[in-house]
Tab-separated table of C-alpha atoms and ligand atoms in Angstrom:
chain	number	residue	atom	x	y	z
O	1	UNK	CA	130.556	19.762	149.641
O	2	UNK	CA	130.267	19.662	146.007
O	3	UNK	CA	126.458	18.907	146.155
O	4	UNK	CA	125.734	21.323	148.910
O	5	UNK	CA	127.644	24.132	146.895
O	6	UNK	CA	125.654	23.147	143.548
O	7	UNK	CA	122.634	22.677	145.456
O	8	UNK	CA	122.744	26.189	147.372
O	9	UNK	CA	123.512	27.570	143.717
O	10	UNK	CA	120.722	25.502	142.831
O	11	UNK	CA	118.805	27.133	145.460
O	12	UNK	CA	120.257	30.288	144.162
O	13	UNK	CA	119.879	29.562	140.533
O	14	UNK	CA	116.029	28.439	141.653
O	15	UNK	CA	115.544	31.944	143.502
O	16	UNK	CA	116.297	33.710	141.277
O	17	UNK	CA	113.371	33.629	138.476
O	18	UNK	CA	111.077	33.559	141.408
O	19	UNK	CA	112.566	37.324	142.348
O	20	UNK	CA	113.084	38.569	138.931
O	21	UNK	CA	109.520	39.105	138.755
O	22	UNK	CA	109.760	41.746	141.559
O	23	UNK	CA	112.694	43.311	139.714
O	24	UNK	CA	110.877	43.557	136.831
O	25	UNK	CA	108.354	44.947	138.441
O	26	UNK	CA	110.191	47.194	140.325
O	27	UNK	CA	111.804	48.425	137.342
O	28	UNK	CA	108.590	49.269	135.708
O	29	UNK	CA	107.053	51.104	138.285
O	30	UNK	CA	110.424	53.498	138.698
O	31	UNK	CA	110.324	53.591	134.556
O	32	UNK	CA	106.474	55.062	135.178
O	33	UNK	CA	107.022	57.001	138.104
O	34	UNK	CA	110.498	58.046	135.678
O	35	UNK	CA	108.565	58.845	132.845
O	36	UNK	CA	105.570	60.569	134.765
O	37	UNK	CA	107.769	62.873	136.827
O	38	UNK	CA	109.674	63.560	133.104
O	39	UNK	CA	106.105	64.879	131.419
O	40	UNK	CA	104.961	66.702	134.544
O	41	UNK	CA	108.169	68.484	134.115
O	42	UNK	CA	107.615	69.206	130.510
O	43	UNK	CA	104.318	70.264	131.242
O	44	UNK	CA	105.321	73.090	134.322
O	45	UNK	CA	108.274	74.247	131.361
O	46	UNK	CA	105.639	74.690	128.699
O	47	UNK	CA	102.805	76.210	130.929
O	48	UNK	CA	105.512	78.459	132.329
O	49	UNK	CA	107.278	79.724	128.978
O	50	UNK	CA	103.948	80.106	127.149
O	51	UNK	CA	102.632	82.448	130.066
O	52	UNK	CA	105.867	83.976	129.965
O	53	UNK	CA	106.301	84.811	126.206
O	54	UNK	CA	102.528	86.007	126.689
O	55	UNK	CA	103.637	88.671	129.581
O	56	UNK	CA	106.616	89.585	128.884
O	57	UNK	CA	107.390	90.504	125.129
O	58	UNK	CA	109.635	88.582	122.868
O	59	UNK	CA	112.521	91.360	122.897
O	60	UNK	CA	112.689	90.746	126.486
O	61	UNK	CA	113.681	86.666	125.701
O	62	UNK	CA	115.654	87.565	122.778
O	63	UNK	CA	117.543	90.133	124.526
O	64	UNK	CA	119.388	87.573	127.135
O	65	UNK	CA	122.356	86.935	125.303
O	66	UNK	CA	122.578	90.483	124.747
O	67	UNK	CA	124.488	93.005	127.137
O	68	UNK	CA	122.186	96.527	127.554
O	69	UNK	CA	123.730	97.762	130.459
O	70	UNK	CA	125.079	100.304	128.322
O	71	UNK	CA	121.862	101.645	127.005
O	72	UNK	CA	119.636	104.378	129.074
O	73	UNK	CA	116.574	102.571	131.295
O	74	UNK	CA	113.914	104.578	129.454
O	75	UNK	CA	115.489	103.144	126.163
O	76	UNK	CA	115.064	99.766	126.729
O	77	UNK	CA	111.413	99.253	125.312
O	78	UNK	CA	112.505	100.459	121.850
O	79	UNK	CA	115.096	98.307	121.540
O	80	UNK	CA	115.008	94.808	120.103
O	81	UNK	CA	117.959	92.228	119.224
O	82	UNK	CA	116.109	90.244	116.809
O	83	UNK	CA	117.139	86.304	115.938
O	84	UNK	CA	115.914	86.212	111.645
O	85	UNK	CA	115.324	82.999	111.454
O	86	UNK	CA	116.402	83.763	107.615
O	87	UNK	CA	119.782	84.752	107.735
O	88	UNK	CA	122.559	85.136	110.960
O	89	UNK	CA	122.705	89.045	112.361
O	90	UNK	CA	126.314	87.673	112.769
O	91	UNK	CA	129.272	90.959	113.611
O	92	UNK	CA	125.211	92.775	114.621
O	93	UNK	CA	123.847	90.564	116.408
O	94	UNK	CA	123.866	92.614	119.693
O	95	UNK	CA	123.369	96.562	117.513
O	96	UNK	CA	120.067	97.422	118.423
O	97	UNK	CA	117.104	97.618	115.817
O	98	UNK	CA	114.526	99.745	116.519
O	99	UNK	CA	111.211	99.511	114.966
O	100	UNK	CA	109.167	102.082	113.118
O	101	UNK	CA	106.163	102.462	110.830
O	102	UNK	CA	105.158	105.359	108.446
O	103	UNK	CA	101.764	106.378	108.628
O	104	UNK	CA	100.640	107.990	105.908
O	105	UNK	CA	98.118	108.387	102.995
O	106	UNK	CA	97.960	107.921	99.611
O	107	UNK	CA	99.936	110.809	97.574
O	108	UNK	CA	101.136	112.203	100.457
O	109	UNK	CA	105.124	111.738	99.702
O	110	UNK	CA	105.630	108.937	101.656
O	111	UNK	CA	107.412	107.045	97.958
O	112	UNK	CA	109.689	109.473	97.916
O	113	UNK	CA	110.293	109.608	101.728
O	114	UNK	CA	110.986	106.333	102.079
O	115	UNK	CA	113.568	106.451	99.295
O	116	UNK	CA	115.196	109.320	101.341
O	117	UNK	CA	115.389	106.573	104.395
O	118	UNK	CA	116.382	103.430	102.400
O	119	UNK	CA	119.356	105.261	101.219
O	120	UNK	CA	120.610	104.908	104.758
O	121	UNK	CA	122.923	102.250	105.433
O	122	UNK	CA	121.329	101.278	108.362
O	123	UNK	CA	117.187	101.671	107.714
O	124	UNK	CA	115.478	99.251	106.049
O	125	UNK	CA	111.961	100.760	105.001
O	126	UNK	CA	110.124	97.529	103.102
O	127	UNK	CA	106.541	99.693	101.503
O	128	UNK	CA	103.437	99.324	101.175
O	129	UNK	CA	103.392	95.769	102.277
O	130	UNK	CA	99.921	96.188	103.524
O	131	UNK	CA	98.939	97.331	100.301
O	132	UNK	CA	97.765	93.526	99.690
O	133	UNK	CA	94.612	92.575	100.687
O	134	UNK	CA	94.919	89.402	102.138
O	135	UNK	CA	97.888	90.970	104.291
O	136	UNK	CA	94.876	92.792	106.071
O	137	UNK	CA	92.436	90.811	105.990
O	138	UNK	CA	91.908	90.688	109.565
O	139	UNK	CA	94.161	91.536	112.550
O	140	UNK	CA	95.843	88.557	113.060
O	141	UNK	CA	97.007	88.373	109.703
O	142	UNK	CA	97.989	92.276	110.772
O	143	UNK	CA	99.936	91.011	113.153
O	144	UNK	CA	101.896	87.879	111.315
O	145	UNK	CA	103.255	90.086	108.995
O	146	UNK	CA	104.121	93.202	111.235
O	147	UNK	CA	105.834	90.252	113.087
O	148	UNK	CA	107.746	88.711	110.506
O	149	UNK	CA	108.416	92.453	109.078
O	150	UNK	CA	109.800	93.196	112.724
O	151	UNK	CA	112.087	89.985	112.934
O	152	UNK	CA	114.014	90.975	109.705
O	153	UNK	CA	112.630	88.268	108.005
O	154	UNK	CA	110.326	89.854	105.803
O	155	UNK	CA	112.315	90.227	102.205
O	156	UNK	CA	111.318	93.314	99.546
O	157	UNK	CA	114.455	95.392	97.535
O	158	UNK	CA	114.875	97.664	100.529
O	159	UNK	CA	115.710	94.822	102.822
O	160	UNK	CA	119.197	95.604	104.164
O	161	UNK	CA	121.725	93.402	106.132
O	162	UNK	CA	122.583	92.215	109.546
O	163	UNK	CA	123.595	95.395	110.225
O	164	UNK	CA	119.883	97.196	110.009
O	165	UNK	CA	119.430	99.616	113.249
O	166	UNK	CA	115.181	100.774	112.236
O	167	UNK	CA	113.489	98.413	110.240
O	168	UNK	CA	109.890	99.270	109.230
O	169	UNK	CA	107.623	100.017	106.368
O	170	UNK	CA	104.946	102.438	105.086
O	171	UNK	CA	101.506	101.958	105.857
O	172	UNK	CA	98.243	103.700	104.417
O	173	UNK	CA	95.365	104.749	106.826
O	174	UNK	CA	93.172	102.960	104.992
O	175	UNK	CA	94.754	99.242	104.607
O	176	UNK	CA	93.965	98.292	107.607
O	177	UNK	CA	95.539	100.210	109.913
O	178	UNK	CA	92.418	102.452	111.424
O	179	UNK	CA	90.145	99.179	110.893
O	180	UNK	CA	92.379	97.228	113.687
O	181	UNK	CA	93.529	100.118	115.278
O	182	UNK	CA	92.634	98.239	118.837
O	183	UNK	CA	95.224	95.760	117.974
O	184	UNK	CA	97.538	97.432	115.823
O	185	UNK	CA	97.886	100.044	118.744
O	186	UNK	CA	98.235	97.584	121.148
O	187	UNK	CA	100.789	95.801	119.270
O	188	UNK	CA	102.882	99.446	118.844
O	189	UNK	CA	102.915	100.076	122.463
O	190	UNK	CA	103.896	96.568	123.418
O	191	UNK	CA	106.452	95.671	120.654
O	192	UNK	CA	107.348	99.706	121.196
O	193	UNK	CA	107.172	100.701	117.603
O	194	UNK	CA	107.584	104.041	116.457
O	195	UNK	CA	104.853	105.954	113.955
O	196	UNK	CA	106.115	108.652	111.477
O	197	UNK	CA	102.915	110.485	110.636
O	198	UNK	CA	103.628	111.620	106.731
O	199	UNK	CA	100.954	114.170	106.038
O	200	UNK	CA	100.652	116.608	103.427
O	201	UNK	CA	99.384	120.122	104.126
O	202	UNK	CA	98.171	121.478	100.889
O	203	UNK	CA	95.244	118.471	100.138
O	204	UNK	CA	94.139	120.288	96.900
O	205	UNK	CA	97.513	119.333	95.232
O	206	UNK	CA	97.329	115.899	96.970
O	207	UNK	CA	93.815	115.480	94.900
O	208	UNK	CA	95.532	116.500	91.770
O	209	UNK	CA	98.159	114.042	92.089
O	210	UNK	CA	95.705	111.549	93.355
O	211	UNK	CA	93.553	112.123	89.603
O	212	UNK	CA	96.595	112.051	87.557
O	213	UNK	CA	97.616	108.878	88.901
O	214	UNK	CA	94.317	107.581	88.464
O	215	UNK	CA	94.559	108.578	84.886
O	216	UNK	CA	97.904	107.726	84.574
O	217	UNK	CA	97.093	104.187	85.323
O	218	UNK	CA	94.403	103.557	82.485
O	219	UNK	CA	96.454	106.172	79.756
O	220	UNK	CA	100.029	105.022	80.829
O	221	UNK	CA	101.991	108.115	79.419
O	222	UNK	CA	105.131	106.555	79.829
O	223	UNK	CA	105.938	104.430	77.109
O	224	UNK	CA	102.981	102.509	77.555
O	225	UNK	CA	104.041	101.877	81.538
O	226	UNK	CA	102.188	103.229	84.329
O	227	UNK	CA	104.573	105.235	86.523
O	228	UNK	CA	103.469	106.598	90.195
O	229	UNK	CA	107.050	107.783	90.497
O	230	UNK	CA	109.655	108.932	88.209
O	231	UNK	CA	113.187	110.232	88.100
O	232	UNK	CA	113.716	112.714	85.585
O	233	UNK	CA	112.459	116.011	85.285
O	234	UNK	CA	111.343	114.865	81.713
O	235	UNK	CA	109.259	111.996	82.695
O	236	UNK	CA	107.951	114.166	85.406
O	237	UNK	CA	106.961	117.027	82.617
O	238	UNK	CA	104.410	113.751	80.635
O	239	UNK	CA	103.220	112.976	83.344
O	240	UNK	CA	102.181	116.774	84.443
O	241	UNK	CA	100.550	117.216	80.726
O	242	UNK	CA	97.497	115.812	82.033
O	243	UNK	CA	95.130	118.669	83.783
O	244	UNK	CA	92.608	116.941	85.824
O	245	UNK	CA	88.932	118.688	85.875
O	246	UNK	CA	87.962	119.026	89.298
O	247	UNK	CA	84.441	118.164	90.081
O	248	UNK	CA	83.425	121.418	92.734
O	249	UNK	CA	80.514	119.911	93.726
O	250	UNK	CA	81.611	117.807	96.002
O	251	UNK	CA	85.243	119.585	96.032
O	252	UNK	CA	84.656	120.974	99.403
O	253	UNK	CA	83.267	117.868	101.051
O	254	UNK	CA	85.745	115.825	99.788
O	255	UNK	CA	88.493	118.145	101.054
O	256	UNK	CA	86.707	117.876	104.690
O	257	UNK	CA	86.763	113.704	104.239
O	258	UNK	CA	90.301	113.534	103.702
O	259	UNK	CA	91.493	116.029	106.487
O	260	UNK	CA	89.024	114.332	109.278
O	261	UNK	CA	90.922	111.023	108.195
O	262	UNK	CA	94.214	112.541	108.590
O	263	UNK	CA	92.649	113.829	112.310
O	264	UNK	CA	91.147	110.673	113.071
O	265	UNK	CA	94.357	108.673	112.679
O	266	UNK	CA	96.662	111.214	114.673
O	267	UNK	CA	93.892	111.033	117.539
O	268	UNK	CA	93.700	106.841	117.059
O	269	UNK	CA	97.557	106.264	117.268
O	270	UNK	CA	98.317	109.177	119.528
O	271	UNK	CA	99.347	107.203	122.405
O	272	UNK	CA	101.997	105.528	120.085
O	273	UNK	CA	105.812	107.199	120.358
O	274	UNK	CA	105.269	108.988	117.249
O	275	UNK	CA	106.595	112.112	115.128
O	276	UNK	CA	104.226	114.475	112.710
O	277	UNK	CA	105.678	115.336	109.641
O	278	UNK	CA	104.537	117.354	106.726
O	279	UNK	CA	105.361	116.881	103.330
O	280	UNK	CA	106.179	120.187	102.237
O	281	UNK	CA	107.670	121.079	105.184
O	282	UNK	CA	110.410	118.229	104.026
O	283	UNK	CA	110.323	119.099	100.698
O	284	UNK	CA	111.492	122.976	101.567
O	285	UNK	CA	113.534	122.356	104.919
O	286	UNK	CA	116.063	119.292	104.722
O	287	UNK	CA	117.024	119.480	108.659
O	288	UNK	CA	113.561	118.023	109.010
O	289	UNK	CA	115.026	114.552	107.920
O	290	UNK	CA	117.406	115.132	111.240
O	291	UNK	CA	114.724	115.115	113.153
O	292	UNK	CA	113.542	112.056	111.411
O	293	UNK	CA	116.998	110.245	112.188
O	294	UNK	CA	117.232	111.785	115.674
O	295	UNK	CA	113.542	110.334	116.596
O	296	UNK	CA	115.079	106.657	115.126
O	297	UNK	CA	118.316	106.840	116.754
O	298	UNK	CA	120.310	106.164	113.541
O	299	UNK	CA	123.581	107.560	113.023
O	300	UNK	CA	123.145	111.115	111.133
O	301	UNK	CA	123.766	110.847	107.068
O	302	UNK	CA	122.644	113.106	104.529
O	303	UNK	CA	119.415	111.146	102.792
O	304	UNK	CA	119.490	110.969	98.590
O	305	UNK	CA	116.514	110.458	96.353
O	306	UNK	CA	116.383	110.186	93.118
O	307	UNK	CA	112.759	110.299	92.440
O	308	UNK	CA	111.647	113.863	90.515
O	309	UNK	CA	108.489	115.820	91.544
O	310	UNK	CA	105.728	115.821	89.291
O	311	UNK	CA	103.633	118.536	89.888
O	312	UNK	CA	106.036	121.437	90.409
O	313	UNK	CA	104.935	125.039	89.991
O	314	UNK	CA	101.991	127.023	90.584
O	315	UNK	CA	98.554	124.853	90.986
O	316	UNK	CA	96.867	127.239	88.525
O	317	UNK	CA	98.706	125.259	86.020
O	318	UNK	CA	97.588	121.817	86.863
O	319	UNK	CA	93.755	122.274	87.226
O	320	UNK	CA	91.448	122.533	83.826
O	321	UNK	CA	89.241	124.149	85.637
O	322	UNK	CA	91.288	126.300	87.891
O	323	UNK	CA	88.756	129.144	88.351
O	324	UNK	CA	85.733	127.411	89.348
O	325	UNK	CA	87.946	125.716	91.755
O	326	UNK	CA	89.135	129.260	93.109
O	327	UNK	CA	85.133	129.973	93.406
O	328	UNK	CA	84.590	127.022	94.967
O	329	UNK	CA	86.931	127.236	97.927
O	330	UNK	CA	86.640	130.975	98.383
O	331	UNK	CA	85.912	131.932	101.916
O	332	UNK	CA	86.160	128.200	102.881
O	333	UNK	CA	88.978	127.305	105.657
O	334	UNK	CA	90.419	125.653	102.128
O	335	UNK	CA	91.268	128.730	100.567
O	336	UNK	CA	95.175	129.200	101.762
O	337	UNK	CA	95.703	125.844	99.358
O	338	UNK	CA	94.803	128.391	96.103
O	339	UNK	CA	97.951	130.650	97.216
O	340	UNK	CA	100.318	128.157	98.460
O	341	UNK	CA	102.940	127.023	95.519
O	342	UNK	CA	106.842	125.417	95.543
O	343	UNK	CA	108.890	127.712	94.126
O	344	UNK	CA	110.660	124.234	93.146
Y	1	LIG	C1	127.773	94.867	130.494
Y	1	LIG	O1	128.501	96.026	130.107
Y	1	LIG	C2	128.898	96.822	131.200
Y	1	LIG	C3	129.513	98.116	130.639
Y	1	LIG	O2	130.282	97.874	129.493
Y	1	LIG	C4	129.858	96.035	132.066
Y	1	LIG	O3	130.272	96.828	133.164
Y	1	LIG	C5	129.162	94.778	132.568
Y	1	LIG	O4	130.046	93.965	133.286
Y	1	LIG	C6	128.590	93.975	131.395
Y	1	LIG	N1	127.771	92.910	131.922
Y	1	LIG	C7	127.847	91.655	131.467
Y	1	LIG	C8	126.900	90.672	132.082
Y	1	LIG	O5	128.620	91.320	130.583
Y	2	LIG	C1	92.086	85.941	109.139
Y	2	LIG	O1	92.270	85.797	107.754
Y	2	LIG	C2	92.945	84.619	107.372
Y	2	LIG	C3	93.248	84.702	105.890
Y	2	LIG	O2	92.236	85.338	105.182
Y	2	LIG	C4	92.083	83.426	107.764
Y	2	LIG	O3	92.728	82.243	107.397
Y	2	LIG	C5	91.855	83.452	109.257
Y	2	LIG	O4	90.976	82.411	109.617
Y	2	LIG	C6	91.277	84.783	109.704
Y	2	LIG	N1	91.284	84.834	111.155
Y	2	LIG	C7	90.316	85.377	111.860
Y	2	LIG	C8	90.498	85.393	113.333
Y	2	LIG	O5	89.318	85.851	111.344
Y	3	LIG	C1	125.387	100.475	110.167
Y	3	LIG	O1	125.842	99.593	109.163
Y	3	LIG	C2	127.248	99.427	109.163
Y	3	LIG	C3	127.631	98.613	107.939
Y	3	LIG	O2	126.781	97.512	107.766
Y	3	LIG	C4	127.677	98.774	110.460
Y	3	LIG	O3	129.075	98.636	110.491
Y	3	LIG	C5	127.227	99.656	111.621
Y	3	LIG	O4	127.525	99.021	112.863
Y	3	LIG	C6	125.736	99.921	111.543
Y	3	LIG	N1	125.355	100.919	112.537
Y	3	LIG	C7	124.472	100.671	113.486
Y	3	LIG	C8	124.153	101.808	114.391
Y	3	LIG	O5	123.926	99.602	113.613
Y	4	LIG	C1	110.013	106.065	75.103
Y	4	LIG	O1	110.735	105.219	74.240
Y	4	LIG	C2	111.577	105.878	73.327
Y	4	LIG	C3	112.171	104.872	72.381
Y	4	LIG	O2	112.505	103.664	73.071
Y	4	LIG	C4	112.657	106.647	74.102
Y	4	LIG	O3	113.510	107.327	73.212
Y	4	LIG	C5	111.972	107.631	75.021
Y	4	LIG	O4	112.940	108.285	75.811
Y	4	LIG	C6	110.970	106.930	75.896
Y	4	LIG	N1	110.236	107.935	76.646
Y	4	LIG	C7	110.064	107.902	77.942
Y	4	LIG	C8	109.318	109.015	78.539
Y	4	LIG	O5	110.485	106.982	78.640
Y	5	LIG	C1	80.270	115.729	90.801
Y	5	LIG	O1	79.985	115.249	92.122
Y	5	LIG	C2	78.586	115.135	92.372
Y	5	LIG	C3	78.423	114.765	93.832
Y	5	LIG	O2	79.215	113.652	94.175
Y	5	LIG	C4	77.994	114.096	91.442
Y	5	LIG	O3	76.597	113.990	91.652
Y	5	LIG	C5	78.241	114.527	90.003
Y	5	LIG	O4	77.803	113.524	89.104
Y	5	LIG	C6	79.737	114.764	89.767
Y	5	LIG	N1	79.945	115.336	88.459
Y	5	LIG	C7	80.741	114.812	87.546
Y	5	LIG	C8	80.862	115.539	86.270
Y	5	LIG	O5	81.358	113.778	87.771
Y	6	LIG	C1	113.919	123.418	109.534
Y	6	LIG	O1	113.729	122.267	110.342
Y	6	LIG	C2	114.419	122.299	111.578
Y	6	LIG	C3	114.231	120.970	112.234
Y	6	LIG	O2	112.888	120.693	112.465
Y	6	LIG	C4	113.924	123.455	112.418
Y	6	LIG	O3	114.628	123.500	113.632
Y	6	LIG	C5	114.115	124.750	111.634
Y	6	LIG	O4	113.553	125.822	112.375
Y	6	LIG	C6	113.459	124.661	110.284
Y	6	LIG	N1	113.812	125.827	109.500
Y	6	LIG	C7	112.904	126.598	108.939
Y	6	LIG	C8	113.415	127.731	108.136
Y	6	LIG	O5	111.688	126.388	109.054
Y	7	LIG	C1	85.821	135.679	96.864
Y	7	LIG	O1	84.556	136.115	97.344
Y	7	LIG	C2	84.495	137.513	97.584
Y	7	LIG	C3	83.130	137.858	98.147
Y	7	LIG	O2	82.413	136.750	98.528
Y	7	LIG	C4	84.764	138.266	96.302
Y	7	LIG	O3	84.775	139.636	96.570
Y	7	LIG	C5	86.086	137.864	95.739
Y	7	LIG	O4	86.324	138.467	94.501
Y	7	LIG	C6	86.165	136.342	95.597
Y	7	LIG	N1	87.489	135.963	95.171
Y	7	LIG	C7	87.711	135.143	94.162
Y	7	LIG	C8	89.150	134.837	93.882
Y	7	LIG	O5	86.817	134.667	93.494
């Protein structure tokens, strides 16, 4: 008994490294057939959330978490619930943020309108961030930063806190934004940012401001500091002491270049959800800046600046040469920019 018991666990003991082979075996090919099956499945996931962050945009993921039941239908593409990866929206996290962009050009108030936003509690307006060339250098670096701006992870002084409902920035025709407008436009409509057009009527008084900052830059009447913006009336005063000469051959010409910009960007972003707004027409009539906080669906405040005009008063007292300007434009369609003054 004993001997047939050891010898059947012999025979068992002697089976068994002939079938632990086949085990092994076995073993391997459900490992493979494991660890195939595991990277097809990565694969379909990867295939199927790249062509899905490429259709649908990246609000759309981020939103999830977020309830939006309670906001209107037609809404919905303005909204975004961004995830910083720089800081937690925490208490936020589910406000909206909607995105915006002033478009504007150079000397054309958009300094002081932005200051009139930032003092909102809930805008964050971040400059001229395109103002650096290698920002636009081409339209994917466009993009990067218009991204990161967009996330709330881009950080200037006006950046605010979780609590931000319009994030944006200011943006000059020409840095880039009518170079890429194919993209840039595209990227608007998709990521459904809003354009404040900041224009200023009167362009004569635009190309005064435009020389004296020129001049103020080499000269630097402040102090030895160059200042594009100031906030006293006394500052302002020095820096109005300089009366540009205004060349009048070209005055005309120029004067057409600047408002067929202005045109060409208001026809290039006009299928954009967008607002026109005119300098002066903010400067003399504050219940503009309602519209302005209607169109970004912020909670109405009243808007503070402290920045001081420069050139206030009559034209005729900025210009060196303020009568052959006045023969120069008369009976051009730039006459009306002679006789328009602020009273301010
Ligand atoms: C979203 O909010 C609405 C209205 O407050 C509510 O009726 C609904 O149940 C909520 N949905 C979810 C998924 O929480
Ligand atoms: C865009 O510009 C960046 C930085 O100048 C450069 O690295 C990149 O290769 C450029 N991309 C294209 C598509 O030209
Ligand atoms: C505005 O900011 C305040 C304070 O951070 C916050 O309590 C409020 O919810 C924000 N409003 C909106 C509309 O996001
Ligand atoms: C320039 O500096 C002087 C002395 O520091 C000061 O009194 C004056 O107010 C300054 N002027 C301006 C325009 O900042
Ligand atoms: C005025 O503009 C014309 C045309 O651009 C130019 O030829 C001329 O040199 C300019 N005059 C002065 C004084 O700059
Ligand atoms: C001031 O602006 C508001 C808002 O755009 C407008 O309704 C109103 O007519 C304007 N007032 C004047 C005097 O132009
Ligand atoms: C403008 O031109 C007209 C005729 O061409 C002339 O009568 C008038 O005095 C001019 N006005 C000015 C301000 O030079």
């Amino acid at each position: 008994m004993e001997t047939s018991r050891s010898n059947s666990q012999d025979i068992l003991a002697g089976k068994a490294p002939k079938r632990s082979p086949l085990l092994l075996r076995s073993t391997v090919v459900l490992f493979t057939l494991f660890c195939g099956l595991y990277m097809f499945s990565i694969c379909i996931k990867q295939t199927r959330f790249s062509s899905a962050s490429k259709l649908l945009n990246i609000r759309v993921i981020h939103d999830q978490p977020c309830n939006t039941s309670v906001f209107e239908e037609k809404e919905l593409p303005y909204l975004h619930f961004p995830k910083p990866t720089t800081f937690r929206r925490k208490e936020c996290a589910c406000n909206p943020v909607r995105y915006f962009v002033i478009l504007s050009m150079q000397r054309s108030g958009s300094g002081w309108f932005e200051t009139l936003l930032n003092s909102h509690m809930n805008i964050s307006s971040n400059g001229e961030i395109f103002g650096n060339k290698d920002r636009r250098s081409n339209a994917s670096t466009v993009v990067k930063v218009l991204d990161q701006v967009y996330n709330l992870d881009w950080f200037s002084s006006a950046s605010k806190n979780e609590c931000s409902a319009a994030v944006g920035l200011k943006w000059m025709l020409n840095q880039g934004a009518m170079v890429n407008h194919k993209e840039v436009v595209e990227y608007f409509n998709r990521r459904g940012v809003s354009v404040i057009f900041l224009f200023r009527r009167n362009l004569l008084r635009r190309m005064i401001s435009m020389h004296a900052n020129a001049y103020d830059k080499n000269v630097k009447l402040l102090n030895g500091t160059h200042k594009s913006h100031v906030h006293s009336p006394k500052e302002a005063q020095i820096l109005a002491q300089y009366k540009p000469k205004i060349n009048t051959t070209d005055l005309v010409s120029n004067l057409m270049e600047v408002q067929g910009t202005a045109r060409r960007g208001l026809e290039l972003f006009k299928s954009t959800r967008h607002i026109v707004l005119y300098y002066e027409d903010v400067v003399s009539n504050r219940t503009k800046l309602v519209d302005v906080l209607e169109f970004l669906k912020v909670p109405y405040r009243d808007l503070t600046s402290r920045q001081v005009k420069i050139h206030s008063g009559p034209l005729s007292q900025h210009i060196s040469n303020w009568e052959d300007v006045k023969k120069a434009l008369n009976g051009t369609s730039f006459e009306s920019y002679l006789k328009e003054d602020y009273r301010l």
